[in-house]
XYZ file of N, CA, C and O in Angstrom:
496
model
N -4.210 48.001 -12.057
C -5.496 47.900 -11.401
C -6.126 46.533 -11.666
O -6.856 46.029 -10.812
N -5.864 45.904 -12.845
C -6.246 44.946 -13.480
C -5.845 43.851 -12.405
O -6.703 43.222 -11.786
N -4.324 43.645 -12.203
C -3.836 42.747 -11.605
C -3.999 42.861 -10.227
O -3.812 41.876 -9.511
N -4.344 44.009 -9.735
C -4.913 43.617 -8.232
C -6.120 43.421 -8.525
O -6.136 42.261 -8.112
N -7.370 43.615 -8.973
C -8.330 42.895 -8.814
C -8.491 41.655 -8.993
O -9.504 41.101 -8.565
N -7.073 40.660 -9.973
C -7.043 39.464 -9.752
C -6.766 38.940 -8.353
O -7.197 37.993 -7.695
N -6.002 39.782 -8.173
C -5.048 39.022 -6.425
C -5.907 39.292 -5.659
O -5.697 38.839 -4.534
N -7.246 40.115 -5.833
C -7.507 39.992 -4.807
C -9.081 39.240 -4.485
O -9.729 39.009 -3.464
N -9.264 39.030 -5.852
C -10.693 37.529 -6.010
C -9.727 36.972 -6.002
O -9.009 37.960 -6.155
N -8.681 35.731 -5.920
C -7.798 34.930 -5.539
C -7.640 34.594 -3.832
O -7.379 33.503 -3.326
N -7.831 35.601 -3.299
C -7.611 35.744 -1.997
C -8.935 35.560 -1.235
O -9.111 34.937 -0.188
N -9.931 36.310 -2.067
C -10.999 36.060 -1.228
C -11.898 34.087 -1.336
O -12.611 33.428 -0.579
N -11.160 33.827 -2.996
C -11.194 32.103 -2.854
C -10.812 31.436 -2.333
O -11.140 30.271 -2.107
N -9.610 32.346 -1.859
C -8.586 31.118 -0.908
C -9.509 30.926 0.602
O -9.843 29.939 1.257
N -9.738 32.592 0.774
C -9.888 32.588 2.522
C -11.575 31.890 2.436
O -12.077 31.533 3.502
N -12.320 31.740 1.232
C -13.538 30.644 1.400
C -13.144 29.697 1.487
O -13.406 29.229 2.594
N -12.456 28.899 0.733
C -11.932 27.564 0.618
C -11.682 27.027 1.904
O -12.267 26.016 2.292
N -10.664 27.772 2.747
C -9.649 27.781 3.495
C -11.069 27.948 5.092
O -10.619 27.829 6.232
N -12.235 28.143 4.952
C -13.255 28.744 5.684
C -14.156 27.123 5.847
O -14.486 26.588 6.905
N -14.367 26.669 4.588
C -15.420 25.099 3.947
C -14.306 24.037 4.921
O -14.401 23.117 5.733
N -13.510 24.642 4.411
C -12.194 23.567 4.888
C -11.059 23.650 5.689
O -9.930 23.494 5.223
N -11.323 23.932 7.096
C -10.568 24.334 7.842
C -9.352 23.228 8.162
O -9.492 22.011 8.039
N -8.362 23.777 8.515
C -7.078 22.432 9.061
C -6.693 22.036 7.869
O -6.133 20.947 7.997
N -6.729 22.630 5.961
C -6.344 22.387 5.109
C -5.732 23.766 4.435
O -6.015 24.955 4.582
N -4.834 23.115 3.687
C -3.757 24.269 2.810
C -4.243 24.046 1.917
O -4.774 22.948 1.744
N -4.247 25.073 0.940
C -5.121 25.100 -0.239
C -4.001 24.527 -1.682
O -4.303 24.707 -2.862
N -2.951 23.963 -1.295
C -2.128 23.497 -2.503
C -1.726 22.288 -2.115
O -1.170 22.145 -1.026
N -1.928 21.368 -2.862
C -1.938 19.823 -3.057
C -3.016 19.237 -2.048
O -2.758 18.340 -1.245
N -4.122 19.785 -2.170
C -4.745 19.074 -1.380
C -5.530 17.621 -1.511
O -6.723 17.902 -1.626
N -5.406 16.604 -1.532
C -6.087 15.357 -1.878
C -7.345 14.995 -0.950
O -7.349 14.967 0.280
N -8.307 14.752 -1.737
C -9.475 14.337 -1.183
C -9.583 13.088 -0.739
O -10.484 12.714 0.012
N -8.554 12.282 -1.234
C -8.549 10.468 -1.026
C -8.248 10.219 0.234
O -7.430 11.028 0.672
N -8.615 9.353 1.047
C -8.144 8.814 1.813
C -7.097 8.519 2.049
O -6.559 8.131 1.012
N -6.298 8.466 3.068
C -4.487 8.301 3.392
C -4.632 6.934 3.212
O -5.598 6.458 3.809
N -3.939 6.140 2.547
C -3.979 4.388 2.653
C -2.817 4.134 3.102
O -1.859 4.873 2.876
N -2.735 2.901 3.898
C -1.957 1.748 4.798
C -0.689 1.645 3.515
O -0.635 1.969 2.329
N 0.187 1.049 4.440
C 1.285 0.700 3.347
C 0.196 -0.851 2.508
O -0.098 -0.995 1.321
N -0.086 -1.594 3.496
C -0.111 -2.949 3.163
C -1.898 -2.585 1.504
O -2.203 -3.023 0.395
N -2.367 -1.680 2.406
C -4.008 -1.284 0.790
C -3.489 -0.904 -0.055
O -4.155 -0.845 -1.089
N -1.738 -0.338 -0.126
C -1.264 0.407 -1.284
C -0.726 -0.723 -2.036
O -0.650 -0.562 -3.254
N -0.170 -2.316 -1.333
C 0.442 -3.391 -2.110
C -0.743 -3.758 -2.318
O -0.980 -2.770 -3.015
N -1.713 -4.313 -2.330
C -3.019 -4.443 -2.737
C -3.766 -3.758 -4.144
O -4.340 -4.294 -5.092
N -3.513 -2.496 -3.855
C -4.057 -1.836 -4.921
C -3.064 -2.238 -6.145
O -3.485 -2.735 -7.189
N -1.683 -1.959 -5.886
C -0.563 -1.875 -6.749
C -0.655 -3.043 -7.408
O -0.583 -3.012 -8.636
N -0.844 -4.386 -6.673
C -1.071 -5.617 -7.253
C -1.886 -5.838 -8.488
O -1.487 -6.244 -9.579
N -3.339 -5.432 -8.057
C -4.474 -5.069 -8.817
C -4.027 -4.114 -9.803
O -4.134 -4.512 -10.963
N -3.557 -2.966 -9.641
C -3.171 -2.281 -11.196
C -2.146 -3.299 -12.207
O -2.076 -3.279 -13.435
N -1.349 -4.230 -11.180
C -0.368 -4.855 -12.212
C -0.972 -5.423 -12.428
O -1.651 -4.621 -13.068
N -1.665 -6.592 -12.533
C -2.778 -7.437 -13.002
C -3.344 -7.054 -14.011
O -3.090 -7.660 -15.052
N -4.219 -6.017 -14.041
C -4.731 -5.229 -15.233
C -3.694 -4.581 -16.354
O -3.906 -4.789 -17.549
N -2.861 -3.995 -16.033
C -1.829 -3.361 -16.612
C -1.529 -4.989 -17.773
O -1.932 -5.077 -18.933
N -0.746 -6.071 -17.014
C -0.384 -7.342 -17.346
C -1.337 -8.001 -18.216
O -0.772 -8.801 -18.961
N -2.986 -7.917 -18.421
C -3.791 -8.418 -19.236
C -3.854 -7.651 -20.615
O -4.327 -8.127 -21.647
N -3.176 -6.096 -20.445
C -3.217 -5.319 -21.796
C -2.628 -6.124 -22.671
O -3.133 -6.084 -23.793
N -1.474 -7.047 -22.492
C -0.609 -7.943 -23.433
C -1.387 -8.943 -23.771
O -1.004 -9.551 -24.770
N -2.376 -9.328 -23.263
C -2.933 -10.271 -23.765
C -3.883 -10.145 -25.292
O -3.847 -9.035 -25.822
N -4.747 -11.280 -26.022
C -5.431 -11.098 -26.637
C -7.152 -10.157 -26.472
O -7.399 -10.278 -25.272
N -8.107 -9.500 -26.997
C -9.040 -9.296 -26.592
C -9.857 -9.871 -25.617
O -10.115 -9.351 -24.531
N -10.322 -11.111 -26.078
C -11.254 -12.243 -25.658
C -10.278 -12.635 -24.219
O -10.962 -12.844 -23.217
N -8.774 -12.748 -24.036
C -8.233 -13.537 -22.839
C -8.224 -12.034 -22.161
O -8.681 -12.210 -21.031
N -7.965 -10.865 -22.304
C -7.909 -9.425 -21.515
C -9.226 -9.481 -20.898
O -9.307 -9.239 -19.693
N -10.197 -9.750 -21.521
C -11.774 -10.007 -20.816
C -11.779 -10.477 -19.706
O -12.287 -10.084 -18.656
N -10.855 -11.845 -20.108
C -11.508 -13.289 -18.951
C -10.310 -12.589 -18.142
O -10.171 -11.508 -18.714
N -9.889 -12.623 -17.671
C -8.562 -11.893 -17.468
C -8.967 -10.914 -16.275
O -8.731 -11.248 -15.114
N -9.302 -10.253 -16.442
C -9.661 -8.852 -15.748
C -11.392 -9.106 -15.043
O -11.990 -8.330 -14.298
N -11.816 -10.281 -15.514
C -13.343 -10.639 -14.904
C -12.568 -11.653 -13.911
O -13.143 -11.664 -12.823
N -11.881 -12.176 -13.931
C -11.294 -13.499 -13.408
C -10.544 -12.369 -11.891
O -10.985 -12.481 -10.747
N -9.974 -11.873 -12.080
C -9.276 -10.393 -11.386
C -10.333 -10.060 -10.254
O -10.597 -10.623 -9.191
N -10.849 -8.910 -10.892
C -11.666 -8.284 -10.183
C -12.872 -9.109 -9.390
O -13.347 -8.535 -8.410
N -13.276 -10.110 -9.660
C -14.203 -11.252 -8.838
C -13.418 -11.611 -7.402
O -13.822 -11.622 -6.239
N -11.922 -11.942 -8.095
C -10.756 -12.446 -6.704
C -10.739 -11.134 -6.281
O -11.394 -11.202 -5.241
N -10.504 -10.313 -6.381
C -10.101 -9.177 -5.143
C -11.457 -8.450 -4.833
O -11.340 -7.499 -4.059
N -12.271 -8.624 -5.128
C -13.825 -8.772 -4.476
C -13.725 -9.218 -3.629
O -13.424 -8.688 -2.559
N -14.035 -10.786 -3.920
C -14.570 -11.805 -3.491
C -13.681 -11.911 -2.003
O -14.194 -12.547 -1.082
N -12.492 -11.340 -1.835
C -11.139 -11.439 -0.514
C -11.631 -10.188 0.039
O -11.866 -10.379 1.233
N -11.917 -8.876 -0.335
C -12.334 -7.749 -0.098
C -13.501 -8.146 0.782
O -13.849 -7.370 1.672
N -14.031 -9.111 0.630
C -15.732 -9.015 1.426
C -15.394 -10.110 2.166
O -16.100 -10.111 3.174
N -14.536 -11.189 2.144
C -14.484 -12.660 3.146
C -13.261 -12.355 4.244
O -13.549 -12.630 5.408
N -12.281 -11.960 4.063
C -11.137 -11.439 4.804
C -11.264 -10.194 5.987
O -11.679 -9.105 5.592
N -10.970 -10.329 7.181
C -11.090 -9.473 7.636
C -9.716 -8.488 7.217
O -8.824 -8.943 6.501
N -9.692 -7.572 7.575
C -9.132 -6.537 7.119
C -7.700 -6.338 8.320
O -6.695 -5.771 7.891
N -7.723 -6.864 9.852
C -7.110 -6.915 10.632
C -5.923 -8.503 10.537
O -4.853 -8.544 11.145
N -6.538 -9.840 9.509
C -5.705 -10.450 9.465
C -4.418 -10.162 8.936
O -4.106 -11.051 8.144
N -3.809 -9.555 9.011
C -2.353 -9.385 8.006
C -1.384 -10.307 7.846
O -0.508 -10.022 7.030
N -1.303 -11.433 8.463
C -0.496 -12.337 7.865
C -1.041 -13.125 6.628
O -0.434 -13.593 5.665
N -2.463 -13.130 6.968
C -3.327 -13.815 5.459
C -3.577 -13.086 4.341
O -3.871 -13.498 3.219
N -3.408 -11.728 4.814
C -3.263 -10.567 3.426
C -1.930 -10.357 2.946
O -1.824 -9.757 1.876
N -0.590 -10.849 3.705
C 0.452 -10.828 3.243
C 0.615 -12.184 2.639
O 1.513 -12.178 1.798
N 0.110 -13.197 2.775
C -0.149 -14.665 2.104
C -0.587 -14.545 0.657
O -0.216 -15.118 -0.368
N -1.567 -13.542 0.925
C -1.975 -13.649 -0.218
C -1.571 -12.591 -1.344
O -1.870 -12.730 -2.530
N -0.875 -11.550 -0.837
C -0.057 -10.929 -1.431
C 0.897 -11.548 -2.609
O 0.959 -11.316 -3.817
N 1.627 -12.449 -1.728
C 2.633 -12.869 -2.298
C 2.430 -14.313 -3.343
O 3.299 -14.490 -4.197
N 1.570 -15.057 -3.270
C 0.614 -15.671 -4.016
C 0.211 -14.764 -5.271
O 0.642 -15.008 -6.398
N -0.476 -13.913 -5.046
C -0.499 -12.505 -6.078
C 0.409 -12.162 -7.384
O 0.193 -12.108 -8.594
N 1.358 -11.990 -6.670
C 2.452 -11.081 -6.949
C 3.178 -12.827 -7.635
O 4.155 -12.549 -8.330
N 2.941 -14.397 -7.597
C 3.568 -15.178 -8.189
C 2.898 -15.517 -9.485
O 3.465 -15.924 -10.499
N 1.317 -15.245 -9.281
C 0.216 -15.699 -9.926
C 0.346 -14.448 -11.455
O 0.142 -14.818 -12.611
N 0.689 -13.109 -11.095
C 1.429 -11.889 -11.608
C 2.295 -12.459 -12.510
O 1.964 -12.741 -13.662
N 3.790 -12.711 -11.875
C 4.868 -13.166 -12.501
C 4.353 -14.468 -14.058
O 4.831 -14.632 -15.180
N 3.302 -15.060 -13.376
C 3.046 -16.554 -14.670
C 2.349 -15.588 -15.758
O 2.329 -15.894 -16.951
N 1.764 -14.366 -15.245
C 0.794 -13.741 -16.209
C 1.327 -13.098 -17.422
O 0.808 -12.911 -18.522
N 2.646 -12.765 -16.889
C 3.158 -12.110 -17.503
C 4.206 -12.483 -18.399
O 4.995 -11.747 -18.992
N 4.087 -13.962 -18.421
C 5.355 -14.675 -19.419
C 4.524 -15.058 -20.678
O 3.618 -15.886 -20.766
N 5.000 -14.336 -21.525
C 4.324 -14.369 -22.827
C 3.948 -16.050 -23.442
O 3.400 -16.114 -24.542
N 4.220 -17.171 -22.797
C 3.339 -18.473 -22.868
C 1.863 -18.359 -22.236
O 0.906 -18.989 -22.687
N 1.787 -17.431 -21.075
C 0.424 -17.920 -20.863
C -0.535 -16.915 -21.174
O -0.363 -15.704 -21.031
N -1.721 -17.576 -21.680
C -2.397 -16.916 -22.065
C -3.877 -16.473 -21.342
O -4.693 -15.684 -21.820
N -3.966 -17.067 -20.300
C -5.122 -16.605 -19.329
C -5.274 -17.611 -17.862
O -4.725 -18.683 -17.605
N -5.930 -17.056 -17.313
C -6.226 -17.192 -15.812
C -7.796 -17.570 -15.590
O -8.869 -17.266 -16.110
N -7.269 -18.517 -14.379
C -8.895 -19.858 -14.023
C -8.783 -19.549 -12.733
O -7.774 -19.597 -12.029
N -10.359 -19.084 -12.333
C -10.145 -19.114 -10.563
C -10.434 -20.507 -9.992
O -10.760 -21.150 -10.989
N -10.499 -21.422 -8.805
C -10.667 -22.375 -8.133
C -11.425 -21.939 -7.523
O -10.979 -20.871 -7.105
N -12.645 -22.150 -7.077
C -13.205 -21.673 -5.742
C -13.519 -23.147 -5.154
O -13.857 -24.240 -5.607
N -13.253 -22.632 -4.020
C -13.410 -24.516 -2.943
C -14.738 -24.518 -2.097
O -15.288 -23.472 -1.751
N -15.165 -25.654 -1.822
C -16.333 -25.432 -1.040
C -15.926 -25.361 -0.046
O -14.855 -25.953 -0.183
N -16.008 -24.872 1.528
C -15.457 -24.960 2.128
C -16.459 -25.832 3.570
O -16.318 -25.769 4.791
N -17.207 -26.410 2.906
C -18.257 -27.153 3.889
C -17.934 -28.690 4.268
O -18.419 -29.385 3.375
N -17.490 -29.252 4.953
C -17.601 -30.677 5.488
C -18.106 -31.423 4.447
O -19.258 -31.053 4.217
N -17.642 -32.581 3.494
C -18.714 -33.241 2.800
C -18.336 -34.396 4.042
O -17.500 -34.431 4.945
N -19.601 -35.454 3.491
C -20.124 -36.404 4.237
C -20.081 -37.817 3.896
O -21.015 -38.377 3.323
N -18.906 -38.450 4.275
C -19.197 -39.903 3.223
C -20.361 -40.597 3.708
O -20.429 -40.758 4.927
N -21.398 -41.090 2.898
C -22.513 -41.823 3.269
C -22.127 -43.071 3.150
O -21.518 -43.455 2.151
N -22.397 -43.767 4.039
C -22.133 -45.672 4.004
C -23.027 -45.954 3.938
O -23.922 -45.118 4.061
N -23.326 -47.331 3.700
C -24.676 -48.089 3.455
C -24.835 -48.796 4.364
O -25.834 -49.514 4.422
């Protein structure tokens, strides 16, 4: 008696669940968003990056992971999202910038940021 009154509050969770959330199976269901192949090399990049600063010292894991997360910001908000040859550019730039991170000589990472405005030679 015991065990059908489990199966059968089980059933009546499912058929709510299954009621909130129609067009879903109630086993493995993920709430995340489906991502692109190309947001999953992106992300993956970004975990290696971080993953890759654990080897470092305290103080360089800091700069490291501030230096990180500013760049894939900072591309996150200037990049459109439809260029894909410039997100595969920069992928692979990534993924070289990765490789130096990870050779136990270096010990931290410098961003460049460029101006990207016309300067002006003034003549006299």
């Amino acid at each position: 008696m015991f065990r059908n009154n489990i199966a059968i509050m089980f059933k009546r969770c499912r058929e709510y669940r299954e009621k909130q959330l129609p067009g879903r199976s109630s086993m493995g269901v993920s709430s995340a968003p489906k991502l692109s192949g190309m947001q999953r090399q992106v992300l993956s990049l970004y975990r290696a990056f971080l993953r890759a600063a654990r080897s470092k010292s305290a103080e360089d894991r800091r700069q490291i992971e501030s230096v990180v997360s500013a760049e894939f910001r900072r591309n996150a908000k200037l990049i459109d999202r439809k260029n894909f040859i410039y997100i595969e550019y920069l992928l692979r730039r990534g993924n070289k910038q990765l490789d130096q991170l990870r050779s136990p000589a270096t010990v931290g990472l410098s961003s460049l940021t460029l101006n990207s405005s016309p300067t002006q030679d003034s003549e006299p």
